[in-house]
Coordinates of C-alpha atoms in Angstrom, one line a residue:
Chain A
M1 CA 105.7 212.4 139.6
V2 CA 103.9 212.7 136.4
K3 CA 100.1 212.5 137.6
K4 CA 98.2 210.4 134.9
S5 CA 94.7 211.2 134.4
N6 CA 92.1 208.7 133.3
E7 CA 90.1 211.3 131.5
A8 CA 90.9 211.7 127.8
P9 CA 92.0 215.3 127.0
P10 CA 89.3 217.0 125.0
D11 CA 91.5 217.3 122.0
V12 CA 92.7 213.5 121.7
P13 CA 89.6 211.6 121.0
S14 CA 91.4 208.2 121.3
R15 CA 94.6 207.2 123.0
G16 CA 95.7 204.0 121.2
D17 CA 99.1 203.0 120.4
W18 CA 101.6 206.0 121.1
R19 CA 103.5 205.2 118.1
H20 CA 100.6 205.4 115.8
Y21 CA 100.0 208.8 114.2
E22 CA 96.6 209.7 112.3
P23 CA 96.4 213.2 110.8
V24 CA 95.6 215.3 113.8
K25 CA 92.0 216.2 114.3
L26 CA 91.3 220.1 114.6
S27 CA 88.4 222.2 113.9
P28 CA 88.5 224.0 110.6
I29 CA 89.6 227.2 112.3
L30 CA 92.5 225.5 114.2
T31 CA 93.5 223.7 111.1
H32 CA 93.9 226.8 109.0
A33 CA 95.4 228.9 112.1
L34 CA 97.9 226.2 112.3
E35 CA 99.0 226.5 108.6
A36 CA 99.0 230.2 109.0
F37 CA 101.2 230.3 112.0
Y38 CA 103.5 227.6 110.8
E39 CA 104.0 229.8 107.4
H40 CA 104.1 233.2 108.9
G41 CA 104.4 232.9 112.6
F42 CA 101.8 234.0 115.3
H43 CA 102.8 237.6 115.0
G44 CA 102.8 237.4 111.2
T45 CA 99.3 236.3 111.1
T46 CA 96.2 238.2 111.7
V47 CA 92.6 237.0 112.9
R48 CA 91.4 238.2 109.4
D49 CA 94.1 236.1 107.7
I50 CA 92.7 233.0 109.6
A51 CA 89.0 234.1 108.9
R52 CA 89.9 234.3 105.1
R53 CA 91.6 230.8 104.9
V54 CA 88.8 229.4 106.8
G55 CA 86.1 231.2 104.8
V56 CA 84.2 232.6 107.7
T57 CA 83.8 236.2 108.7
V58 CA 86.0 237.7 111.6
P59 CA 82.9 238.0 113.9
A60 CA 82.2 234.3 113.3
L61 CA 85.7 233.4 114.3
Y62 CA 85.6 235.5 117.5
Y63 CA 82.4 233.5 118.3
H64 CA 84.7 230.4 118.7
H65 CA 87.7 232.0 120.1
E66 CA 88.3 235.1 122.1
N67 CA 91.4 236.4 120.2
K68 CA 94.3 235.2 118.3
E69 CA 96.1 234.2 121.4
A70 CA 93.3 232.1 122.4
V71 CA 93.7 230.3 119.1
L72 CA 97.3 229.8 119.8
V73 CA 96.5 228.5 123.2
A74 CA 94.0 226.0 121.9
L75 CA 96.8 224.6 119.5
L76 CA 99.2 224.5 122.0
E77 CA 96.9 222.7 124.4
T78 CA 96.4 220.1 121.7
A79 CA 100.3 219.6 120.9
T80 CA 101.0 219.5 124.7
N81 CA 98.3 216.7 125.5
D82 CA 99.5 214.7 122.4
V83 CA 103.2 214.5 123.4
I84 CA 102.3 214.0 127.0
W85 CA 99.9 211.2 126.8
R86 CA 102.3 209.7 124.3
A87 CA 105.4 209.9 126.6
D88 CA 103.3 208.7 129.5
A89 CA 102.2 205.6 127.5
A90 CA 105.7 205.2 126.2
A91 CA 107.2 205.2 129.6
G92 CA 104.5 202.7 130.8
E93 CA 105.2 200.4 128.2
G94 CA 108.9 200.3 129.2
G95 CA 107.8 198.7 132.6
D96 CA 110.2 198.6 135.3
D97 CA 113.3 199.2 132.9
P98 CA 115.0 202.5 133.1
E99 CA 116.7 201.8 129.6
A100 CA 113.5 200.7 127.8
R101 CA 111.6 203.6 129.6
L102 CA 113.9 206.3 128.4
A103 CA 114.4 204.9 124.9
N104 CA 110.4 204.8 124.6
V105 CA 110.1 208.4 125.8
V106 CA 112.9 209.8 123.5
E107 CA 111.0 207.8 120.6
A108 CA 107.9 209.3 121.6
V109 CA 108.9 212.8 121.7
V110 CA 110.8 212.5 118.3
L111 CA 107.9 211.0 116.8
H112 CA 105.8 213.9 118.0
M113 CA 108.4 216.5 116.7
T114 CA 108.3 215.0 113.3
H115 CA 104.5 213.6 112.8
R116 CA 103.3 216.9 114.4
V117 CA 106.0 219.2 113.3
R118 CA 103.5 222.1 112.7
L119 CA 102.3 221.8 116.1
A120 CA 105.7 221.3 117.7
A121 CA 107.0 224.3 115.8
L122 CA 104.6 226.5 117.9
D123 CA 106.8 225.9 120.8
S124 CA 108.9 228.9 119.5
E125 CA 105.8 231.2 119.9
L126 CA 105.5 230.3 123.7
R127 CA 107.4 233.3 124.9
Y128 CA 104.8 235.8 123.2
L129 CA 102.1 234.5 125.4
Q130 CA 100.7 236.5 128.3
P131 CA 102.3 235.7 131.2
D132 CA 99.2 233.5 132.6
N133 CA 99.2 231.5 129.7
R134 CA 103.0 231.0 129.6
R135 CA 103.3 229.9 133.1
H136 CA 100.4 227.4 132.3
Y137 CA 102.5 226.0 129.5
A138 CA 105.9 226.0 131.3
A139 CA 104.0 224.0 133.9
T140 CA 102.6 221.5 131.4
R141 CA 105.9 221.2 129.6
K142 CA 107.7 220.8 132.9
K143 CA 105.8 217.4 133.3
L144 CA 107.6 216.1 130.3
E145 CA 111.1 217.1 132.1
T146 CA 110.0 215.7 135.2
L147 CA 109.2 212.4 133.6
L148 CA 112.4 212.1 131.9
T149 CA 114.3 213.3 135.1
E150 CA 112.8 210.7 137.1
I151 CA 113.5 207.9 134.7
I152 CA 117.3 209.1 134.5
E153 CA 117.5 209.2 138.3
D154 CA 116.0 205.6 138.5
G155 CA 118.6 204.5 136.1
V156 CA 121.3 206.2 138.1
D157 CA 120.1 204.7 141.4
R158 CA 120.1 201.1 139.9
G159 CA 123.4 201.7 138.6
V160 CA 122.3 201.5 134.9
F161 CA 122.8 205.0 133.9
A162 CA 126.1 207.1 134.7
V163 CA 124.8 210.6 134.7
T164 CA 126.0 213.2 137.2
L165 CA 123.2 215.8 136.3
P166 CA 119.8 213.9 135.9
A167 CA 117.6 217.1 135.5
E168 CA 120.1 219.0 133.3
T169 CA 120.5 215.9 131.2
A170 CA 116.7 215.6 130.8
R171 CA 116.4 219.2 129.9
A172 CA 119.3 218.7 127.3
L173 CA 117.8 215.8 125.9
L174 CA 114.5 217.4 125.3
G175 CA 116.2 220.5 123.9
M176 CA 117.9 218.2 121.4
C177 CA 114.6 216.6 120.3
Q178 CA 112.6 219.8 120.3
A179 CA 115.3 221.3 118.0
I180 CA 114.2 218.7 115.4
A181 CA 111.1 221.0 114.6
K182 CA 113.6 223.6 113.3
W183 CA 115.0 221.6 110.4
Y184 CA 112.5 218.6 110.1
H185 CA 110.1 218.9 107.1
D186 CA 107.8 216.2 105.6
G187 CA 109.4 214.8 102.4
G188 CA 112.9 215.1 103.9
P189 CA 115.4 212.3 103.4
L190 CA 114.7 210.5 106.9
R191 CA 111.5 209.3 108.0
P192 CA 110.1 210.2 111.4
E193 CA 111.0 206.5 112.6
E194 CA 114.5 206.7 111.3
I195 CA 115.1 209.9 113.3
A196 CA 113.5 208.5 116.4
G197 CA 116.0 205.5 116.1
R198 CA 119.0 207.7 115.8
Y199 CA 118.0 209.9 118.7
V200 CA 117.1 207.0 120.9
D201 CA 120.8 205.9 120.0
I202 CA 122.1 209.1 121.1
A203 CA 120.1 209.5 124.2
L204 CA 121.3 205.9 125.5
T205 CA 124.9 207.2 124.8
T206 CA 124.2 210.2 126.6
V207 CA 123.1 208.5 129.8
G208 CA 126.1 206.0 129.5
V209 CA 124.3 203.0 128.7
R210 CA 126.1 202.3 125.7
G211 CA 129.8 202.9 126.1
P212 CA 133.0 202.0 124.1
A213 CA 133.1 198.5 125.4
S214 CA 129.5 197.6 124.6
R215 CA 129.5 198.6 121.2
T216 CA 132.7 198.7 119.4
G217 CA 134.7 195.9 121.5
L218 CA 137.2 198.6 122.1
G219 CA 138.5 198.8 125.7
H220 CA 138.0 202.0 127.7
P221 CA 138.9 205.4 125.8
G222 CA 142.5 205.6 126.9
G223 CA 143.4 202.0 126.0
A224 CA 142.7 202.1 122.2
S225 CA 145.5 203.3 119.9
P226 CA 144.8 205.9 117.4
V227 CA 143.4 204.8 114.0
G228 CA 142.9 207.8 112.0
Chain B
M1 CA 136.5 221.4 106.5
V2 CA 135.8 224.8 108.2
K3 CA 137.5 227.3 106.1
K4 CA 139.2 229.9 108.5
S5 CA 139.6 233.4 107.1
N6 CA 142.3 235.7 108.5
E7 CA 139.9 238.7 107.6
A8 CA 138.1 239.9 110.6
P9 CA 134.1 239.7 109.6
P10 CA 132.7 243.3 109.4
D11 CA 130.8 243.1 112.7
V12 CA 133.3 241.6 114.9
P13 CA 135.8 244.3 115.6
S14 CA 138.3 242.4 117.7
R15 CA 138.8 238.6 117.8
G16 CA 140.3 238.2 121.4
D17 CA 139.4 235.6 123.8
W18 CA 136.6 233.4 122.9
R19 CA 135.3 233.2 126.3
H20 CA 135.2 236.9 127.0
Y21 CA 132.2 238.7 126.1
E22 CA 131.5 242.6 125.8
P23 CA 128.2 243.9 125.2
V24 CA 127.4 243.3 121.5
K25 CA 128.4 246.3 119.3
L26 CA 125.5 247.0 117.0
S27 CA 124.5 250.2 115.3
P28 CA 121.6 252.1 117.1
I29 CA 118.9 250.6 114.3
L30 CA 120.3 247.1 114.9
T31 CA 120.2 247.4 118.7
H32 CA 116.6 248.7 118.7
A33 CA 115.5 246.2 116.0
L34 CA 117.0 243.3 118.0
E35 CA 115.2 244.3 121.2
A36 CA 111.9 244.6 119.1
F37 CA 112.4 241.4 117.6
Y38 CA 113.3 239.7 121.0
E39 CA 110.0 241.2 122.6
H40 CA 107.6 240.8 119.7
G41 CA 109.1 238.6 116.9
F42 CA 110.1 239.6 113.6
H43 CA 106.6 239.3 112.3
G44 CA 105.2 241.1 115.3
T45 CA 107.6 244.2 114.7
T46 CA 107.2 246.8 111.8
V47 CA 109.7 249.1 110.3
R48 CA 107.8 251.8 111.8
D49 CA 108.1 250.3 115.3
I50 CA 112.0 250.0 114.9
A51 CA 112.3 253.5 113.6
R52 CA 110.2 254.9 116.6
R53 CA 112.4 253.1 118.9
V54 CA 115.5 254.5 117.3
G55 CA 114.0 258.0 117.1
V56 CA 114.4 258.3 113.2
T57 CA 111.9 258.6 110.3
V58 CA 111.0 255.5 108.2
P59 CA 112.7 256.9 105.1
A60 CA 115.9 257.3 107.4
L61 CA 115.7 253.6 108.3
Y62 CA 115.3 252.6 104.7
Y63 CA 118.4 254.7 103.8
H64 CA 120.5 252.1 106.0
H65 CA 118.5 248.8 105.3
E66 CA 116.5 248.0 102.4
N67 CA 113.7 246.4 104.2
K68 CA 112.7 244.7 107.6
E69 CA 114.2 241.3 106.3
A70 CA 117.5 243.2 105.5
V71 CA 117.7 244.2 109.0
L72 CA 117.1 240.6 110.3
V73 CA 119.6 239.4 108.0
A74 CA 122.2 241.9 109.4
L75 CA 121.6 240.8 112.9
L76 CA 121.8 237.1 111.9
E77 CA 124.9 237.9 110.2
T78 CA 126.2 239.3 113.4
A79 CA 125.1 236.4 115.3
T80 CA 126.5 233.8 113.0
N81 CA 129.8 235.4 112.9
D82 CA 130.0 235.7 116.5
V83 CA 129.4 232.3 117.3
I84 CA 131.6 230.9 114.5
W85 CA 134.8 232.7 115.1
R86 CA 134.4 231.7 118.9
A87 CA 133.9 227.9 118.1
D88 CA 136.9 227.9 115.6
A89 CA 138.9 229.7 118.3
A90 CA 137.8 227.3 120.9
A91 CA 138.4 224.2 118.5
G92 CA 142.0 225.7 117.8
E93 CA 142.7 226.2 121.5
G94 CA 142.0 222.4 122.1
G95 CA 144.9 221.6 119.9
D96 CA 145.2 218.1 118.8
D97 CA 142.8 216.6 121.6
P98 CA 139.4 215.7 120.3
E99 CA 138.1 215.9 124.1
A100 CA 139.5 219.4 124.7
R101 CA 138.3 220.5 121.2
L102 CA 134.7 219.0 121.7
A103 CA 134.7 220.5 125.4
N104 CA 135.7 224.0 124.1
V105 CA 133.3 224.1 121.1
V106 CA 130.4 223.2 123.4
E107 CA 131.4 225.7 125.8
A108 CA 131.8 228.2 123.2
V109 CA 128.3 227.6 121.7
V110 CA 126.6 227.8 125.1
L111 CA 128.5 231.0 126.1
H112 CA 126.8 232.4 122.9
M113 CA 123.5 231.1 123.5
T114 CA 123.4 232.7 127.0
H115 CA 125.6 235.9 126.6
R116 CA 124.0 236.5 123.2
V117 CA 120.5 235.2 123.9
R118 CA 118.7 237.8 122.0
L119 CA 120.8 237.4 119.1
A120 CA 120.7 233.6 119.3
A121 CA 117.0 233.6 119.8
L122 CA 116.7 235.0 116.2
D123 CA 117.4 231.7 115.2
S124 CA 113.8 230.7 115.3
E125 CA 112.9 233.5 112.7
L126 CA 115.2 231.8 110.2
R127 CA 112.5 230.0 108.5
Y128 CA 110.5 233.0 107.7
L129 CA 113.5 234.4 105.6
Q130 CA 113.1 234.5 101.7
P131 CA 114.8 231.3 100.2
D132 CA 117.9 232.9 99.2
N133 CA 118.8 234.4 102.5
R134 CA 117.6 231.2 104.2
R135 CA 120.0 228.9 102.1
H136 CA 122.8 231.3 102.9
Y137 CA 122.2 231.0 106.7
A138 CA 121.8 227.2 106.4
A139 CA 125.2 227.1 104.9
T140 CA 126.8 229.1 107.4
R141 CA 125.4 227.3 110.3
K142 CA 126.2 224.1 108.5
K143 CA 129.8 225.2 109.3
L144 CA 129.3 224.7 113.0
E145 CA 127.6 221.2 112.4
T146 CA 130.7 220.3 110.2
L147 CA 133.2 221.4 112.6
L148 CA 131.6 219.4 115.5
T149 CA 131.1 216.5 113.2
E150 CA 134.7 216.5 112.3
I151 CA 135.8 216.7 116.0
I152 CA 133.7 213.6 116.7
E153 CA 134.8 211.6 113.8
D154 CA 138.3 212.5 114.7
G155 CA 137.7 211.3 118.3
V156 CA 135.9 208.2 117.0
D157 CA 139.0 207.3 114.7
R158 CA 141.3 207.8 117.6
G159 CA 139.3 205.6 119.8
V160 CA 138.7 208.3 122.4
F161 CA 134.8 208.6 121.7
A162 CA 132.3 206.0 121.3
V163 CA 129.8 207.2 118.7
T164 CA 128.0 205.5 115.9
L165 CA 126.5 208.4 114.2
P166 CA 129.0 211.4 114.3
A167 CA 126.9 213.7 112.2
E168 CA 123.7 213.2 114.0
T169 CA 125.2 213.6 117.3
A170 CA 126.9 216.8 116.2
R171 CA 123.4 218.0 115.1
A172 CA 121.7 216.8 118.2
L173 CA 124.5 218.4 120.5
L174 CA 123.9 221.6 118.6
G175 CA 120.2 221.4 119.0
M176 CA 120.7 220.8 122.5
C177 CA 122.6 223.9 123.0
Q178 CA 120.4 226.0 120.8
A179 CA 117.4 224.9 122.9
I180 CA 119.0 227.0 125.6
A181 CA 117.8 230.2 124.3
K182 CA 114.2 229.1 124.7
W183 CA 114.3 229.1 128.4
Y184 CA 117.5 231.2 129.3
H185 CA 117.0 234.8 130.5
D186 CA 119.5 237.2 132.0
G187 CA 119.4 237.1 135.9
G188 CA 118.3 233.5 135.9
P189 CA 119.6 231.1 138.6
L190 CA 122.5 230.0 136.7
R191 CA 125.4 232.0 135.2
P192 CA 126.4 231.4 131.4
E193 CA 129.6 229.7 132.7
E194 CA 127.8 227.4 135.0
I195 CA 125.3 226.3 132.3
A196 CA 128.2 225.9 129.8
G197 CA 130.1 223.5 132.3
R198 CA 127.0 221.5 132.8
Y199 CA 126.4 220.9 128.9
V200 CA 130.2 220.2 128.5
D201 CA 129.8 217.5 131.0
I202 CA 126.6 216.1 129.3
A203 CA 128.2 216.5 125.7
L204 CA 131.5 214.5 127.0
T205 CA 128.9 211.8 128.4
T206 CA 127.2 211.8 125.0
V207 CA 130.2 211.0 123.1
G208 CA 131.2 208.3 125.6
V209 CA 134.2 209.8 127.1
R210 CA 132.7 209.7 130.5
G211 CA 131.3 206.3 131.2
P212 CA 130.2 204.5 134.1
A213 CA 133.8 203.2 135.0
S214 CA 135.4 206.7 134.8
R215 CA 133.1 208.4 136.9
T216 CA 131.6 206.3 139.5
G217 CA 133.7 203.5 140.0
L218 CA 131.0 201.1 139.2
G219 CA 131.6 198.4 136.6
H220 CA 129.5 198.1 133.4
P221 CA 125.8 198.8 133.6
G222 CA 124.6 195.2 133.9
G223 CA 127.2 194.4 136.5
A224 CA 125.9 196.8 139.2
S225 CA 123.2 195.8 141.4
P226 CA 120.1 198.2 142.0
V227 CA 120.6 200.5 144.7
G228 CA 117.2 202.5 144.6

């Protein structure tokens, strides 16, 4: 079970509509660090680089964050909190319907990967964290995988989804969504909402909700004659 | 169309069984650079670090590679050649059968992502390349996406697959496979072949080959009564 907390996480001032995105609210240090990490990677950015972008001294930066890794951790915390409350809210809005819950969660994750692409791209820096921090984030990210696995298992139990490997399917679907941060950029041909719509469609096919019969009017695979 | 060349790419001495993996053959410089990039990232590694690992001087290293980016490019070239010839061979082995072709290509990509996880993980460094190099690799990787898209379109044309968005599905499936490099490590609980088997299963469900009826004996989604 994904445990829901009633306390708003520190970095997310309001938990409104999970589909609605405002520019992310970060301190000046985190804002500039995020840009620097996005452009040059965590390892390609020095504390001095960040301080220079912010316009503060290095000691001033250390006053707020213990070291560069602590800056990354603060950003990852923001990213994780953001995607998790949205995914939880999205699942909740789906009520008792596994298809709606799955569709909403995939939509929420894709909207996060696109609207928050700079934060989402930090994901690839995770493996450079110290073991303790890495474990913490692995556990937090696991919540998302667990949420999706439970939705899929529920759909299978009810005979709505046809999936033999719910946990692997959940992980694969998340991987599919997370890979978006590798190619998505603001100003690309597709808007976040369009990408989300397409990935929801693919996810529903993946769990077997949308089979040949329901979409194209064809019979089962073997029954149709070659067209092309 | 993916153009097949009869010339073996420079870094792949023999093109045997696409399922068979030997330890990757790299020069000492590339071997040590790969380990360094895997541990600390491209930006976290200096040319001096690589030279020290190899046991050569920095000028000696520059004799072989123009700069650090050229080292990364050589490794990416190896990775890309490896996955592309295997995927092509895998598709070829599937003959004229879209299901076998898709299953083989997904298997080939997952085997690459696991057996060659260090090379595969370089993928996240792509966005730090200079524009020219980045464009070159984007084009090469596109070949894989094109191969998969064509297989899916062929399956749809023949009424074997039920997919409304072949190109997006191909990209999503590749994203799903590429995300494996983020969590896979040698010595984990699942062997590459087992992971590949599971992802093939998920991919076939994604294109609608394995629907509820074909696997569980249940009727269509709406027809089954809740079990859980």
